Coordinates of C-alpha atoms in Angstrom, one line a residue:
Chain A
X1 CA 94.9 123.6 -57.5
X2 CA 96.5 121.0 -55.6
X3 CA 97.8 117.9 -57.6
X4 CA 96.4 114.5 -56.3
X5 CA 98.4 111.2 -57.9
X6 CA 96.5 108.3 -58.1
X7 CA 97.1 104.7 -58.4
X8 CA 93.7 102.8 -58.2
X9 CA 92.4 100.6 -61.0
X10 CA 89.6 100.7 -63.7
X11 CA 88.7 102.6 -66.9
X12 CA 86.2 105.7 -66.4
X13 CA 87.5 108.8 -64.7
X14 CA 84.6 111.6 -65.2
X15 CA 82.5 112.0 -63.2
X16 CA 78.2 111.5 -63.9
X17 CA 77.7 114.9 -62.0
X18 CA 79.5 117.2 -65.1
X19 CA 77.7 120.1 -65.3
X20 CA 75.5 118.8 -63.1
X21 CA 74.1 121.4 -59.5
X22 CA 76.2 119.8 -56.7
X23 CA 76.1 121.0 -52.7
X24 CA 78.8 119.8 -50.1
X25 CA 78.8 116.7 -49.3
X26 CA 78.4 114.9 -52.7
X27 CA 80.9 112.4 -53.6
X28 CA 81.7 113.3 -57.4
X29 CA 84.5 110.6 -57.7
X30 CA 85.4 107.4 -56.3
X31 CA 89.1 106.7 -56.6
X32 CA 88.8 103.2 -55.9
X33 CA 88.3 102.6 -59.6
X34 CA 90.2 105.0 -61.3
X35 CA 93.5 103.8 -63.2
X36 CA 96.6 105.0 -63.0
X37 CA 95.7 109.0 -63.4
X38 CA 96.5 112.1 -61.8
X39 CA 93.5 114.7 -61.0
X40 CA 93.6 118.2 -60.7
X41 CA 91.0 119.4 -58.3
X42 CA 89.7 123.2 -58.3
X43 CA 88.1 125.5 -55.9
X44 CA 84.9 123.9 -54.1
X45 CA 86.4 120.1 -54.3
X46 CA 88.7 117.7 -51.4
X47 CA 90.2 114.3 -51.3
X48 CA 88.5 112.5 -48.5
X49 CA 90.6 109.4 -48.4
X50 CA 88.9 107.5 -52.0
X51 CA 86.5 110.0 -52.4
X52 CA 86.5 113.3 -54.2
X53 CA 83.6 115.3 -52.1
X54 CA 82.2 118.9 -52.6
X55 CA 82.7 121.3 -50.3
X56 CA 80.3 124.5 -51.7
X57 CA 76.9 124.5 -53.4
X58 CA 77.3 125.3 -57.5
X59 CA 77.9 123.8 -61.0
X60 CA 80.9 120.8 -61.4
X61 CA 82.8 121.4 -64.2
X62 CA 85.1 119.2 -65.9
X63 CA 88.3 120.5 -68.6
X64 CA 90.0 117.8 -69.9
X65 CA 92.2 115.9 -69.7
X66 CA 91.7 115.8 -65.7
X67 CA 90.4 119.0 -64.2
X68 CA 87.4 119.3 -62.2
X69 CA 86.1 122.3 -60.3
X70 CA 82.8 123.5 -58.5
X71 CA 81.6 126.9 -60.1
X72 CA 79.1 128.8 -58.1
X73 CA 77.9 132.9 -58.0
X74 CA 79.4 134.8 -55.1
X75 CA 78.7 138.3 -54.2
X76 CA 82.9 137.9 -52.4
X77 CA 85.8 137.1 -54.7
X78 CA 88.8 134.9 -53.9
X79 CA 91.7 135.8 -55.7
X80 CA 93.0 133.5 -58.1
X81 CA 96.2 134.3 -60.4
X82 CA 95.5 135.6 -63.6
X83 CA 92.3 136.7 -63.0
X84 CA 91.1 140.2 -64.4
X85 CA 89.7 142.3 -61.6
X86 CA 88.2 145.4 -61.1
X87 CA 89.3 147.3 -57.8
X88 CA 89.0 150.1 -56.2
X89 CA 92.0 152.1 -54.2
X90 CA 91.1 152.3 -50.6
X91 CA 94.5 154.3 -49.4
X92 CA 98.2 154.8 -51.0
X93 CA 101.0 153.7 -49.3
X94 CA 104.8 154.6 -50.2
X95 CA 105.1 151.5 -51.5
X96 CA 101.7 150.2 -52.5
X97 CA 98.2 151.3 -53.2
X98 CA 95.9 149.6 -50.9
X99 CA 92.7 148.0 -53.6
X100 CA 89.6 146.7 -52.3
X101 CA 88.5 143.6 -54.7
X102 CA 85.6 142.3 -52.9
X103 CA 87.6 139.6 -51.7
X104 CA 88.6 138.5 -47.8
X105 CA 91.5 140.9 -47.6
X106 CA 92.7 144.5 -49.1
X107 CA 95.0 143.6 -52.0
X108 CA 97.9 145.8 -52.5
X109 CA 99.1 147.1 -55.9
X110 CA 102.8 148.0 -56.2
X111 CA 103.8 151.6 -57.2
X112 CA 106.1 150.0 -59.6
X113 CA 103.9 147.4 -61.2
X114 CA 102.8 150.0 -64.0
X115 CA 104.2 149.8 -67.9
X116 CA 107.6 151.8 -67.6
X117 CA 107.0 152.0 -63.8
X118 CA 110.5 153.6 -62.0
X119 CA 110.2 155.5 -59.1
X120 CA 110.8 158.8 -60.7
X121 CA 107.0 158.4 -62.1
X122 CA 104.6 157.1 -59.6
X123 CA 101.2 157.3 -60.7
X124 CA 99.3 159.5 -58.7
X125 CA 95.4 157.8 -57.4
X126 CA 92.9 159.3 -55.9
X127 CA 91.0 157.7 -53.7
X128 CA 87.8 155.8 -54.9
X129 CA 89.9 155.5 -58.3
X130 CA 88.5 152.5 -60.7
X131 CA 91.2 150.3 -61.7
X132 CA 91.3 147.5 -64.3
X133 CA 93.7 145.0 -62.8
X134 CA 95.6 141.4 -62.7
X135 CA 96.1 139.0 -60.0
X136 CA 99.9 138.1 -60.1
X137 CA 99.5 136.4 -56.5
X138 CA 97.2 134.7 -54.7
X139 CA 98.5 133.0 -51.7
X140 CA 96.5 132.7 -48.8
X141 CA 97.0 134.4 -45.6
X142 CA 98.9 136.7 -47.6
X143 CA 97.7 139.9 -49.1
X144 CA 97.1 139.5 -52.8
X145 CA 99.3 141.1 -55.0
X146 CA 98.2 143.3 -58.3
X147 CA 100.0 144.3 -61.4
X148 CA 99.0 147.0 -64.3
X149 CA 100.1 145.4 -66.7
X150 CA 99.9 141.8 -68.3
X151 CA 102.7 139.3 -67.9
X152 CA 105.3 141.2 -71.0
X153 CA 104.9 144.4 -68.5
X154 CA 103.0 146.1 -71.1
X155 CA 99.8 148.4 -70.0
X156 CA 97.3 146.7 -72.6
X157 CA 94.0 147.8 -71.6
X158 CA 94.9 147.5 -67.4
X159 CA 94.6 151.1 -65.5
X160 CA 92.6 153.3 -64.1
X161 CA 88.9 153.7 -65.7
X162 CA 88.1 157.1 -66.2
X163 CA 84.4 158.1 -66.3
X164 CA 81.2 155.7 -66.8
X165 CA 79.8 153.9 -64.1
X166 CA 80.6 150.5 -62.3
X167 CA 78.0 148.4 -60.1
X168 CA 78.4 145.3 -58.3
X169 CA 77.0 141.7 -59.2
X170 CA 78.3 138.2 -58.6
X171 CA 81.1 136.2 -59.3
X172 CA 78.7 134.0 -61.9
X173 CA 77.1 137.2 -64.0
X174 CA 80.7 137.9 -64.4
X175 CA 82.0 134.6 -65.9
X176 CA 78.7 134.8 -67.5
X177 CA 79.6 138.2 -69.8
X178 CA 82.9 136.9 -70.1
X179 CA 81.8 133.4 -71.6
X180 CA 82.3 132.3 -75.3
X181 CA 80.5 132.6 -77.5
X182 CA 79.2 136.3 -76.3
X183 CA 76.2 135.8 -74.2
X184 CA 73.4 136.9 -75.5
X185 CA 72.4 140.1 -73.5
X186 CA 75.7 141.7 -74.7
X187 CA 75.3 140.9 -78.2
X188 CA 72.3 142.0 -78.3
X189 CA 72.8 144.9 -76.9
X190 CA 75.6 146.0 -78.7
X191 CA 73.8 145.1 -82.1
X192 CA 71.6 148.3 -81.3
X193 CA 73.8 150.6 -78.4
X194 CA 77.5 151.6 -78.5
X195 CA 78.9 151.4 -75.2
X196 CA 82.0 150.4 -73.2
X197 CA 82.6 147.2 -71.0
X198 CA 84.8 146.3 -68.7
X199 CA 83.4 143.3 -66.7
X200 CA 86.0 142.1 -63.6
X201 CA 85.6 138.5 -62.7
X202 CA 85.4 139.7 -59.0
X203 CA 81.8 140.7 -60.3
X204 CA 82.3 144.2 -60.6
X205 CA 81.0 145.8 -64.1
X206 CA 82.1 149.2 -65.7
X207 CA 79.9 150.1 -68.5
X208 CA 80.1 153.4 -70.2
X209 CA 78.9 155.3 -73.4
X210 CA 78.4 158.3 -74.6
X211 CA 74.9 159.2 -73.2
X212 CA 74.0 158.3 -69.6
X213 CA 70.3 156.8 -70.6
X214 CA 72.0 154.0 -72.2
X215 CA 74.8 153.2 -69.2
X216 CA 71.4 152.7 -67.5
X217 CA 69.7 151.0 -69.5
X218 CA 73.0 148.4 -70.0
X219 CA 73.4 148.3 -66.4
X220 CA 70.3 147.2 -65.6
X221 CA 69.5 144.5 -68.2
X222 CA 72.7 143.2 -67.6
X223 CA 71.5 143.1 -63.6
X224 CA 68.5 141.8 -64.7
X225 CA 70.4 139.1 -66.8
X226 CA 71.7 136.6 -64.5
X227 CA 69.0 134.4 -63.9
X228 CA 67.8 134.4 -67.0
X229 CA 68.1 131.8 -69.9
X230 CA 69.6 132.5 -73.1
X231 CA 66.2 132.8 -74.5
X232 CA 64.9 135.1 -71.7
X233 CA 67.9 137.2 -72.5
X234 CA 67.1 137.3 -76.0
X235 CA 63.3 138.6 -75.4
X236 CA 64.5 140.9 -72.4
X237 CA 66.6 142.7 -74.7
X238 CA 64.4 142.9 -77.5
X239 CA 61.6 144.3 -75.0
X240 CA 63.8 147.1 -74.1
X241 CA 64.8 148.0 -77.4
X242 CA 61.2 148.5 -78.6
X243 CA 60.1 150.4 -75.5
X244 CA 62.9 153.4 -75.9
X245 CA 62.3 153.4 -79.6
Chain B
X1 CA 93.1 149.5 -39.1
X2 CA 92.7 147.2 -42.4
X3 CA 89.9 145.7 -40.5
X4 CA 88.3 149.5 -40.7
X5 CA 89.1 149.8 -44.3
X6 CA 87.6 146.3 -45.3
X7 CA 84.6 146.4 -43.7
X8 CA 83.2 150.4 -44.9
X9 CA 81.4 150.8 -47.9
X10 CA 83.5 152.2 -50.8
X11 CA 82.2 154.2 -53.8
X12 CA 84.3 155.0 -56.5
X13 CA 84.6 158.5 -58.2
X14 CA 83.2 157.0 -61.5
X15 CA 79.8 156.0 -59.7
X16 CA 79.3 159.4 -57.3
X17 CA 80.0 161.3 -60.8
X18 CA 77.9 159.3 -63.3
X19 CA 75.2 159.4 -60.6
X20 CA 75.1 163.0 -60.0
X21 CA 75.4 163.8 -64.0
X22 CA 72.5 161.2 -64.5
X23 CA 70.3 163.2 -62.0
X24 CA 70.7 166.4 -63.6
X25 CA 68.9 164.9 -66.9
X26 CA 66.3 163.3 -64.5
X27 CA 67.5 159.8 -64.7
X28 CA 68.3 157.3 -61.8
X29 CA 71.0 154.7 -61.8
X30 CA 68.0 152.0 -61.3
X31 CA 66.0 153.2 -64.4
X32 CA 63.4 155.2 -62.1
X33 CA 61.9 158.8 -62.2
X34 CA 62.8 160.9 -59.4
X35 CA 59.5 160.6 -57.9
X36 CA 59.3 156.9 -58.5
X37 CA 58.8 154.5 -55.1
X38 CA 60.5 151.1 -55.4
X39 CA 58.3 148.0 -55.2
X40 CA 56.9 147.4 -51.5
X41 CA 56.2 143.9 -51.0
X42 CA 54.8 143.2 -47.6
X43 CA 54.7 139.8 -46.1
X44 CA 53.6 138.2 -42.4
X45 CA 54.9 135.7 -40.7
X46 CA 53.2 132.5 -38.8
X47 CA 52.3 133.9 -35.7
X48 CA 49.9 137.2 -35.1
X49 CA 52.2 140.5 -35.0
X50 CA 55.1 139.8 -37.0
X51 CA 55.8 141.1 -40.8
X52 CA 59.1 141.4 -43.3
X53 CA 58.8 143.8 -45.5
X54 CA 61.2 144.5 -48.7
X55 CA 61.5 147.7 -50.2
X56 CA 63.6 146.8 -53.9
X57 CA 66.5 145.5 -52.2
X58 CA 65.7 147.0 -48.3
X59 CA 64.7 143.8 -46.2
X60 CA 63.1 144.5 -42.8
X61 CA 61.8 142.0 -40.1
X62 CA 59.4 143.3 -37.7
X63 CA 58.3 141.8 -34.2
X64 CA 55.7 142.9 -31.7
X65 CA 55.5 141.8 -28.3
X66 CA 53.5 142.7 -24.9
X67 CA 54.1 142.3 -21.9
X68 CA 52.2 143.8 -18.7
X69 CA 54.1 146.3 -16.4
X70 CA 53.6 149.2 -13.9
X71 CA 52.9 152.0 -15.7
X72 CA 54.8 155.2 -15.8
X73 CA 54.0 157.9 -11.8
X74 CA 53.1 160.5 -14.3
X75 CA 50.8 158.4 -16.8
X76 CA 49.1 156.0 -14.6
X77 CA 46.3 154.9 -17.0
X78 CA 48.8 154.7 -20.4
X79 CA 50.6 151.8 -21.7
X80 CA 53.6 152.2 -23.2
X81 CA 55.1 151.7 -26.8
X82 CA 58.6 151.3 -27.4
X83 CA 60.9 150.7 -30.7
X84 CA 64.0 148.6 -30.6
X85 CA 66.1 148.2 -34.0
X86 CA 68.7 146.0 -34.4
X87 CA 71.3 146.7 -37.3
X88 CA 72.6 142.9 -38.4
X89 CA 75.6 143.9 -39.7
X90 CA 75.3 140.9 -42.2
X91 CA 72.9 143.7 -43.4
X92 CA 75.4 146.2 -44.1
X93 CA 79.6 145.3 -43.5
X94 CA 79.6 149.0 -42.0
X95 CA 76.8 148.2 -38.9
X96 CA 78.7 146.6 -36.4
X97 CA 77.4 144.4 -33.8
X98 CA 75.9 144.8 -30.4
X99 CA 76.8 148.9 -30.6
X100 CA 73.8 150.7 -31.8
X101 CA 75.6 153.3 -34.2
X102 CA 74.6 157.0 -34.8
X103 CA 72.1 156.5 -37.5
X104 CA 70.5 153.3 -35.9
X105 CA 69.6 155.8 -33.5
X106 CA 68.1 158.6 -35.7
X107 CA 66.2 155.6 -37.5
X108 CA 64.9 154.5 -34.4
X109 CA 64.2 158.1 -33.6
X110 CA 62.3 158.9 -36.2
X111 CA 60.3 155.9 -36.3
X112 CA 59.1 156.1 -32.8
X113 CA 58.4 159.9 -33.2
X114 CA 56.2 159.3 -36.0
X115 CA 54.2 156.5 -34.1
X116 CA 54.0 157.3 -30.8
X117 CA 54.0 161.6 -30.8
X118 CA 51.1 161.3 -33.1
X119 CA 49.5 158.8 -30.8
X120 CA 48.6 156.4 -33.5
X121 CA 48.3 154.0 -31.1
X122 CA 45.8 154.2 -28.6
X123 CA 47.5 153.8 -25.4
X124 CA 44.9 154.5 -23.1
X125 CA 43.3 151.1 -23.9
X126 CA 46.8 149.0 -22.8
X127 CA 45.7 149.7 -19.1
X128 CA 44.5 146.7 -17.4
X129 CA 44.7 148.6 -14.0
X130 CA 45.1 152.1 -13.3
X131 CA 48.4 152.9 -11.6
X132 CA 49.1 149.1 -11.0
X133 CA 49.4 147.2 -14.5
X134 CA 49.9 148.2 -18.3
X135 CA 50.3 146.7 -21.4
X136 CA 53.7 147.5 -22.6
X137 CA 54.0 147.0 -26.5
X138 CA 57.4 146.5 -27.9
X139 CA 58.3 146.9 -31.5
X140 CA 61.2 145.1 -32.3
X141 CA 63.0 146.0 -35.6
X142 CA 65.4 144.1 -38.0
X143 CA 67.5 145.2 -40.7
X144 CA 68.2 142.0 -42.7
X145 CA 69.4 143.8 -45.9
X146 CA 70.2 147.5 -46.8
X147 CA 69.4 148.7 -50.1
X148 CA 69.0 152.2 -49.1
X149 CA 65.7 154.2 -47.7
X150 CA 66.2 151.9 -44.4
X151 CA 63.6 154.7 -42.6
X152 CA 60.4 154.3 -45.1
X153 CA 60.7 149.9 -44.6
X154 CA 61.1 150.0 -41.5
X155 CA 58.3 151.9 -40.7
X156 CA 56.2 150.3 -42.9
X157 CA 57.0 146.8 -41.1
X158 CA 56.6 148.3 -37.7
X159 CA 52.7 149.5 -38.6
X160 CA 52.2 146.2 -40.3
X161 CA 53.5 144.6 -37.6
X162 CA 51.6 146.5 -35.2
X163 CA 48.1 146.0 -37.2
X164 CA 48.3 142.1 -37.2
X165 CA 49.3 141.9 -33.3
X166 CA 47.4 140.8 -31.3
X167 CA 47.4 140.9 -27.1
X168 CA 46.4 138.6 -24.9
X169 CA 42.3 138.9 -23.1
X170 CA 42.4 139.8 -19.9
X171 CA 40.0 139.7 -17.0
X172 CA 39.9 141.7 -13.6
X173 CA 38.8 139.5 -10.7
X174 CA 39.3 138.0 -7.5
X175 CA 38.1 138.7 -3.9
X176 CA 39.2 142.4 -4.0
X177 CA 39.2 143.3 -7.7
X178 CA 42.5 143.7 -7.7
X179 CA 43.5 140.5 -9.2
X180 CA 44.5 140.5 -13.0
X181 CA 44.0 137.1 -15.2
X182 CA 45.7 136.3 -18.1
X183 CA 43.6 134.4 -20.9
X184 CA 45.5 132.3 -22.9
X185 CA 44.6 132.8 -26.8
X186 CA 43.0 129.4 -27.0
X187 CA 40.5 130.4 -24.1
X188 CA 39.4 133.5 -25.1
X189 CA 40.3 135.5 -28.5
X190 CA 43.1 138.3 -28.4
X191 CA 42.7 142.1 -29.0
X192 CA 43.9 144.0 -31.7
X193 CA 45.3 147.2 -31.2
X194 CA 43.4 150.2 -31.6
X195 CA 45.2 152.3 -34.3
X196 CA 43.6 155.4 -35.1
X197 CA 45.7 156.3 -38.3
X198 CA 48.9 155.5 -40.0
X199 CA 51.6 157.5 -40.0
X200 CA 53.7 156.7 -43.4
X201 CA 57.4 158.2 -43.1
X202 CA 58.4 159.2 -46.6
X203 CA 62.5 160.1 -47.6
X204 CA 63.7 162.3 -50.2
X205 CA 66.7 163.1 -51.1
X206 CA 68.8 166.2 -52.1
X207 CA 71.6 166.4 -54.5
X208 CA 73.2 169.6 -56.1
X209 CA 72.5 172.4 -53.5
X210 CA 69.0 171.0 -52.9
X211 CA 68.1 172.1 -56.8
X212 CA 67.5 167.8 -57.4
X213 CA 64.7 166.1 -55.2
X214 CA 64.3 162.6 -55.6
X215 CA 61.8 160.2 -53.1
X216 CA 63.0 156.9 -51.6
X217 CA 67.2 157.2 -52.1
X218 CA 68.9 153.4 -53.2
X219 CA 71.9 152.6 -50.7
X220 CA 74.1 154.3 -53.9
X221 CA 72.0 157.4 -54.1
X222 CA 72.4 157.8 -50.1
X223 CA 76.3 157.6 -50.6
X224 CA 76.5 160.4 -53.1
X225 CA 73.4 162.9 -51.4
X226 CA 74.1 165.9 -50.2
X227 CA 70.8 165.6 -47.8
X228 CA 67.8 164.0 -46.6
X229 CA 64.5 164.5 -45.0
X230 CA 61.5 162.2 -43.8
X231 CA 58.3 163.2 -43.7
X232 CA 55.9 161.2 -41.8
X233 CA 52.5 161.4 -42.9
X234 CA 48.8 160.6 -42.7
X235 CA 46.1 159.5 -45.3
X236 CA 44.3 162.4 -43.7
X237 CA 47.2 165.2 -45.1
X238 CA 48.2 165.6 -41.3
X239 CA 51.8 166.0 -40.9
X240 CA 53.2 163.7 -37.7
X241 CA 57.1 164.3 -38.0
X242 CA 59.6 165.9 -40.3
X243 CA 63.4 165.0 -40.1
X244 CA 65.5 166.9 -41.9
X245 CA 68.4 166.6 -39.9
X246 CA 72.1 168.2 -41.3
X247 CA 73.0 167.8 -44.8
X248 CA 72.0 170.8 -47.6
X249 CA 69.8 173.7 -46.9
X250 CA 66.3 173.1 -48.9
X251 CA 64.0 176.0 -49.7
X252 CA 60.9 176.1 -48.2
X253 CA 59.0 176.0 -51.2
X254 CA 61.1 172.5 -51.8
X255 CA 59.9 171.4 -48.3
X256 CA 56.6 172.3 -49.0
X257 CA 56.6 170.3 -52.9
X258 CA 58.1 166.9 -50.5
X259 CA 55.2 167.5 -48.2
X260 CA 52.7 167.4 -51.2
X261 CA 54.0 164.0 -52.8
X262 CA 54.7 162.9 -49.7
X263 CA 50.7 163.1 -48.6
X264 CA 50.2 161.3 -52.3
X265 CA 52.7 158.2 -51.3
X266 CA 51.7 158.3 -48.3
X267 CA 48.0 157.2 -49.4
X268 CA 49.5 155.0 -52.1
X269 CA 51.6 152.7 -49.1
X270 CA 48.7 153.4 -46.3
X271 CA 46.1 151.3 -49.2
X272 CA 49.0 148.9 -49.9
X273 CA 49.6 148.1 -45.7
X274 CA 46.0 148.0 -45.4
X275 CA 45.4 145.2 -48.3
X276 CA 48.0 143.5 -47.2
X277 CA 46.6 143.2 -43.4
X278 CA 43.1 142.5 -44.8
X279 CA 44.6 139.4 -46.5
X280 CA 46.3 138.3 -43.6
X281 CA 42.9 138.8 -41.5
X282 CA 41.0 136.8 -43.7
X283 CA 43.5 134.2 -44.0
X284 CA 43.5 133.9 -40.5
X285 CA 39.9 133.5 -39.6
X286 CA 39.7 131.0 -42.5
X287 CA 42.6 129.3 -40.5
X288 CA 40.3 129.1 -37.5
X289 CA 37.8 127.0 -39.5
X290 CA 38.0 123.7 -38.6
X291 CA 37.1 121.1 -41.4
X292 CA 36.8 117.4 -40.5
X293 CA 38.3 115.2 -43.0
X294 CA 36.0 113.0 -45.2
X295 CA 35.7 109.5 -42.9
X296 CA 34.9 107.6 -45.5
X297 CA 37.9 105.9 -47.1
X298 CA 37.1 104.6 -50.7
X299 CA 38.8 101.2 -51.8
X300 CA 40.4 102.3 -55.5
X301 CA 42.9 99.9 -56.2
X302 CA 40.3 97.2 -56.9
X303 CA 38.2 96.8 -60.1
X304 CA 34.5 95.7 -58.5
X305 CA 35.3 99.0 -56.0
X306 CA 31.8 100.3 -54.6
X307 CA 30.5 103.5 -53.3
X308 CA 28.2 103.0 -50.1

C-alpha cells in the first residue's frame, strides 16, 4: 500500500462507488476536494494526478479511517504479507524448499523457518507435499518468502497437511469462506458433517474428514458456492442434505 | 528452469491419494459414478461450419474450411480431409506455443483415424474434376480450456462442425469442359457434406492395475491414471478406432465391458450432436426467410390517433 498525502480542500472523503462493481478506468475519488487527509490506496487503485482511478475490474472497498482497495476473484494469487496460503513444494533446495502458490513466481520457504528450526533438524518434504503457510515477504521482482510458523516463531496450525484432499478455486471463494460472520455454506454444512478446513487465500481449499463421500460432497458445494447468494447457499445446502439422507 | 517448474501442472500427494482411495469405494472427486458422462453442451457459431463444444469444464472450438486442390496421383477422384489442432496454451500452462507437443499429436491422431479410416465422410463426392481439382476439407481444432477428456470434445466439435459445413456450388463449364466455376453462396445454395455415420470417440480410464474403469477422466483424474483408451464408435455398434496406447495392461474382458458402454454413450452423444445440428438447420433456414417490416407507421403520441 503506498501512502498518498494530500492537501486539497473540502469535507467528504469516501467515495459513492463503496462496495460498489468498479472496472479500470473509473475515477473513485477526486482529490481536488478532499481536506487535508492522507489515503491509503490498495491493490487494483492509482493516483492519476487528482484523481484516484481503478486499474482491475471488482468490488471497491472502503476500511476506515482512509483505506480503499478494489477486491476482485482471481484464479492467480499475488502475494501479500500476512496472508495464509496454501502451497505446494515443487523441489528442495539446501537452503529453501521451492512452493508453488499460484502466484507469478515460485516462492521459496526457508529450511529454518520451522518452530525450533536449526539445521540439525531439517524437515524432510516430499515433493507434491501440502503445506499451510505465511507470507513474511512480498516484494516484487523478488521471490516471495514463506515461514511455518506465525510471527512468535511458534508452529500454530502452519505445516504440512497430511491426508484429505485440496482443489483449486479463486482468490474471491476464498475470502469468501474466510469472511465473518461464517458464510453460510460452511455453517451449514458443519451443522450436519464433521469435517476439516483449511481454506488458503491464494484460493486453494483442503477439506478433509473422516469418510471420503463427505470430502466430496464439501468440495463440491463449496465449488458450487461462489456465485451464489447467501440465500442460494442456504437452499443448496439444505438440498444436499435431504438427498444423501 | 523456474520457468519449467512454474508453468507444469502440479498435484499434490494429498489429491493423487484421496483420489485413488475415493475410486476404490466408487466415488469420483466431482460427485459422479464411474460410468457417468459430464454435461455436453454443444453450441454453433454465426457462420455455416463452425461449433464450440464444452464438455464440464473441456472447451473446444471447431472450424471447417475447403478449399479446391489437385488431388492426390494415387486417388485421383478423392478429396481430402485433414485435422489441424491447436493447443492454446492459455488452455493449459503446460501446452506451449507454436510446438505441437506429443499428446497434441496422439489427439490429433486419433481424431483423424476415427473420421477419416472409417470414411465417415464421403470423399468421393469433393471431386469437382477427376485428376485435376478436389475439394480439400480442413478441420481446424482449438483447445480453449482443458478440463480433462480433451479426445471425446474434440471429436464431438469436429463432427458437429463438419455436419453444419457447408461448401461452396460448383459448376463445370466453358468451351472445353474443363473450366471449373465457383458459385458464391448468395448465387446458388452450398452443399452439405455427405456423412454416412458418426464416429463417437469414447475415453476411459484405468486406475489400480486396470481393476477401476471409469468413462470420460477430469484433468485431475488424467493426472493420477495409470491408463487410458478411446474407443471410437458408431450408433451402428461398429467399432472405427481403439487407442489404447502405453499405460496399464487391461484384460480383455475389461476391453470388451469399455466396448459395450462405449456403443451405449456413443448413441447417447450421436442423438445429442444430431439435435443439436437439427436446431441449428432449422434456425438457419428460418434465417433465410425474409420478412418485410410493417410500412405502416402508426401516430401514438397523440390522443385523436387513427388507424387507416
Amino acid at each position: 500500500m503506498g501512502e498518498k498525502p494530500l492537501s486539497s480542500s473540502s469535507s467528504s472523503s469516501s467515495s459513492s462507488l463503496v462496495d460498489q462493481i468498479v472496472v479500470a478506468g473509473d475515477v473513485i475519488l477526486d482529490l481536488s476536494n478532499i481536506t487535508n487527509q492522507t489515503l491509503k490506496l490498495g491493490p487494483g487503485l492509482r493516483q492519476d494526478g487528482d484523481a484516484i482511478s481503478v486499474m482491475k475490474a471488482g468490488r471497491l472497498r472502503f476500511s476506515k479511517p482512509n483505506k480503499y482497495w478494489v477486491e476482485s476473484s482471481e484464479k492467480r494469487y499475488v502475494p501479500c504479507v500476512e496472508d495464509t496460503i496454501l502451497g505446494i513444494v515443487v523441489d528442495c533446495k539446501p537452503d529453501n524448499f521451492l512452493v508453488d502458490i499460484k502466484g507469478p513466481m515460485l516462492a521459496f520457504l526457508p529450511v529454518l523457518a520451522f518452530e525450533g528450526g536449526t539445521r540439525r533438524n531439517i524437515p524432510k518434504f516430499e515433493i507434491g507435499t501440502l503445506l499451510y503457510l505465511r507470507v513474511v515477504k512480498a516484494n516484487s521482482n523478488m521471490n516471495p518468502e514463506l515461514s511455518c510458523t506465525d510471527a512468535s516463531g511458534k508452529a500454530s496450525g502452519f505445516g504440512p497437511l497430511k491426508d484429505g484432499y485440496m482443489f483449486e478455486s479463486t482468490t474471491g471463494l476464498s475470502r469468501m469462506l474466510l469472511s465473518s460472520p461464517t458464510c453460510p455454506v460452511l455453517e451449514a454444512l458443519g451443522k450436519k458433517l464433521s469435517f476439516e478446513i483449511a481454506v488458503g487465500l491464494n484460493g486453494r481449499v483442503w477439506v478433509n474428514a473422516s469418510a471420503p463421500e463427505t470430502v466430496i460432497l464439501v468440495a463440491n458445494a463449496i465449488m458450487n458456492a461462489e456465485t451464489l447468494s447467501w440465500a442460494q447457499q442456504r437452499i443448496m445446502v439444505d438440498k444436499l442434505m435431504k438427498r444423501i439422507q | 528452469m523456474e520457468q519449467r517448474l512454474g508453468n507444469s501442472y502440479r498435484m499434490t500427494i494429498n489429491e493423487k491419494k484421496f483420489i485413488e482411495q475415493a475410486l476404490v469405494s466408487d466415488l469420483r472427486v466431482d460427485g459422479r459414478r464411474p460410468f457417468d458422462y459430464r454435461r455436453l453442451t454443444i453450441k454453433f457459431g454465426s457462420e455455416d461450419g463452425s461449433s464450440e463444444v464444452q464438455l464440464g469444464q473441456t472447451h473446444v472450438m471447431a472450424f471447417v474450411t475447403s478449399q479446391l486442390v489437385q488431388p492426390y496421383r494415387d486417388r485421383p477422384n478423392e478429396g481430402a480431409l485433414s485435422i489441424f489442432i491447436e493447443f492454446s496454451p492459455m488452455a493449459d500452462p503446460s501446452f506451449e506455443a507454436g510446438r505441437p507437443g506429443e499428446f497434441a499429436v496422439e489427439l490429433g491422431r486419433i481424431i483423424d483415424r476415427g473420421l477419416r479410416e472409417s470414411r465417415a465422410v464421403d470423399t468421393e463426392s469433393l471431386c469437382v474434376l477427376a485428376g485435376k481439382l478436389v475439394w480439400a476439407i480442413r478441420v481446424d481444432l482449438h483447445i480453449l480450456d482443458n478440463g480433462g477428456n480433451l479426445v471425446d470434445a474434440a471429436n464431438v466439435a469436429a463432427l458437429a462442425a463438419l455436419l453444419t459445413f457447408r461448401r461452396p456450388e460448383c459448376t463445370v463449364g466453358g468451351e472445353d469442359g474443363q473450366e471449373v466455376i465457383v458459385h458464391p453462396p448468395e448465387v446458388k445454395e452450398p452443399h452439405p457434406l455427405i456423412i454416412h455415420h458418426l464416429p463417437v470417440a469414447i475415453s476411459f480410464a484405468f486406475f489400480g492395475n486396470g481393476n477401476i474403469v471409469v468413462i470420460d477422466p477430469s484433468h485431475k483424474e488424467e493426472a493420477v491414471m495409470g491408463g487410458r483408451m478411446t474407443a471410437t464408435m458408431n450408433t451402428s455398434g461398429d467399432v472405427c478406432a481403439v487407442q489404447k496406447a502405453g499405460g496399464e495392461g487391461v484384460l480383455h474382458s475389461v476391453v470388451m465391458q469399455c466396448l459395450r458402454i462405449a456403443s451405449l454413450k456413443a448413441a447417447d452423444i450421436t442423438s445429442k450432436i444430431k439435435n443439436a445440428v437439427e436446431t441449428y438447420n432449422t434456425e438457419r433456414a428460418l434465417k433465410k426467410v425474409k420478412r418485410h417490416s410493417s410500412l405502416v407507421a402508426v401516430e401514438v403520441d397523440g390522443p385523436e390517433t387513427k388507424l387507416k
